[in-house]
Coordinates of C-alpha atoms in Angstrom, one line a residue:
X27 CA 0.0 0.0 0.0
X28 CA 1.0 3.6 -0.5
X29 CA 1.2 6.1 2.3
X30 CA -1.8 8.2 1.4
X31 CA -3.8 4.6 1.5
X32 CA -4.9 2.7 4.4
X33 CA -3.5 -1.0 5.2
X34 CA -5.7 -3.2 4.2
X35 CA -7.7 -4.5 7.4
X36 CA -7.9 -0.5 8.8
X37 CA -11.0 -0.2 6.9
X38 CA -12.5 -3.2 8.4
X39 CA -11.0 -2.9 11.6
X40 CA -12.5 0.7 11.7
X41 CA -15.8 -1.4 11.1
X42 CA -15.7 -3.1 14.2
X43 CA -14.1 0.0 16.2
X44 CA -17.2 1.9 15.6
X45 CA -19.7 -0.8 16.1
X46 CA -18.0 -1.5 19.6
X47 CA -18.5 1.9 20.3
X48 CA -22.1 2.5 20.4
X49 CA -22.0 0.1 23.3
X50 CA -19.1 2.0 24.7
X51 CA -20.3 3.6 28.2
X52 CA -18.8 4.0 32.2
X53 CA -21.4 2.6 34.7
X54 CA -21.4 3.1 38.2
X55 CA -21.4 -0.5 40.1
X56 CA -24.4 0.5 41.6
X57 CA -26.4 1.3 38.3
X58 CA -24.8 -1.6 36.9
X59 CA -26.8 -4.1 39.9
X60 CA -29.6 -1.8 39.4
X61 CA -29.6 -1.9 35.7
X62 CA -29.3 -6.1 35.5
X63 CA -32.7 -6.3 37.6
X64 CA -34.6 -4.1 35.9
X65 CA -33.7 -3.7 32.5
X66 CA -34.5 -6.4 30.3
X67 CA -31.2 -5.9 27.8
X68 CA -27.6 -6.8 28.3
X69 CA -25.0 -4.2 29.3
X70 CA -23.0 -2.6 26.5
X71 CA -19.8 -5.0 26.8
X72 CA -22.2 -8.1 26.0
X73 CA -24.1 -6.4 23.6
X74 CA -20.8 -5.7 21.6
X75 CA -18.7 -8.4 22.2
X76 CA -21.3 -11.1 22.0
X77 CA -22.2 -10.2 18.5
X78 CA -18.2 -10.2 17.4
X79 CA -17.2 -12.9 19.2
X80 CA -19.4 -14.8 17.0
X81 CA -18.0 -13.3 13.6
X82 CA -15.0 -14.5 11.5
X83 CA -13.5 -11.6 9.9
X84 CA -13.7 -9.9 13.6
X85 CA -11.3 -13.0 14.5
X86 CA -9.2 -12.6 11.4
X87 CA -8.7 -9.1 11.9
X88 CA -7.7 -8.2 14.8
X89 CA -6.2 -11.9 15.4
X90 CA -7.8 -13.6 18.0
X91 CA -6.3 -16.6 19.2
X92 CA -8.6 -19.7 18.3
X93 CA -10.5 -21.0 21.4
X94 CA -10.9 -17.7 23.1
X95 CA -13.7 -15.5 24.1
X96 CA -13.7 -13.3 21.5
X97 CA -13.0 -16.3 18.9
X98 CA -14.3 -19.2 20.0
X99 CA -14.5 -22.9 18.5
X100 CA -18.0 -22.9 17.9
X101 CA -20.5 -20.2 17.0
X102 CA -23.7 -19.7 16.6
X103 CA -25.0 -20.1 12.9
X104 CA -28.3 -18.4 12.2
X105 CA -28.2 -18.7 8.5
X106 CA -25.5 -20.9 6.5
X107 CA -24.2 -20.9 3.3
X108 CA -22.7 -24.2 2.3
X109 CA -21.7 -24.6 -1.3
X110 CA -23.4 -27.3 -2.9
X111 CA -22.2 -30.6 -2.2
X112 CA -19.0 -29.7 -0.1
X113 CA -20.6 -30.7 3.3
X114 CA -18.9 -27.9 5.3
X115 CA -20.3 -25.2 7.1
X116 CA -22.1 -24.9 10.4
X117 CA -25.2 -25.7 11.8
X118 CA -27.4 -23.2 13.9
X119 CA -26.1 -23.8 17.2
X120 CA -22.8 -23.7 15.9
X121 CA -21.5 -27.5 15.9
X122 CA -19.9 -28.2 12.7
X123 CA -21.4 -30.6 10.2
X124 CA -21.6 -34.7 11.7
X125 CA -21.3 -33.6 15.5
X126 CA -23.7 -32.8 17.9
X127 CA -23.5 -30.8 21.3

């Protein structure tokens, strides 16, 4: 790349910066406690790093180690996309094809 262009994961890793930081806040402890009773959503930190944890490209990126919170061995597949007749892919509930949890 030249020096007026971006390397080439900034753009995506700019992606996830700013998604992460609508959920960026400072709670109290108390409000926390007081928030997790009453409030029927997640805190910010869940809401953020649940939904990356579960992405690839969020793993390839920023280079999670494989097996760790934030890129773990098995995700949760809502939809798939598996090429016909290749067998890969995940199932939702994230076990791989041919195992089971």
């Amino acid at each position: 790349f030249t020096s007026t262009s971006a390397p080439p994961n900034d753009k995506e890793r700019l992606f996830f910066l700013a998604y992460g930081q609508n959920w960026c806040n400072l709670d109290r402890p108390k409000s926390v406690g007081f928030n997790t009773l009453r409030d029927e959503h997640a805190p910010g930190a869940f809401r953020a790093n649940g939904v990356v944890s579960q992405n690839k490209n969020f793993a390839r990126i920023f280079e999670c180690p494989s097996g760790f919170s934030m890129n773990p061995l098995y995700r949760c597949a809502m939809w798939e996309s598996v090429e016909s007749g290749s067998g890969g892919g995940q199932r939702a509930g994230g076990a791989p094809r041919g195992e089971s949890r």
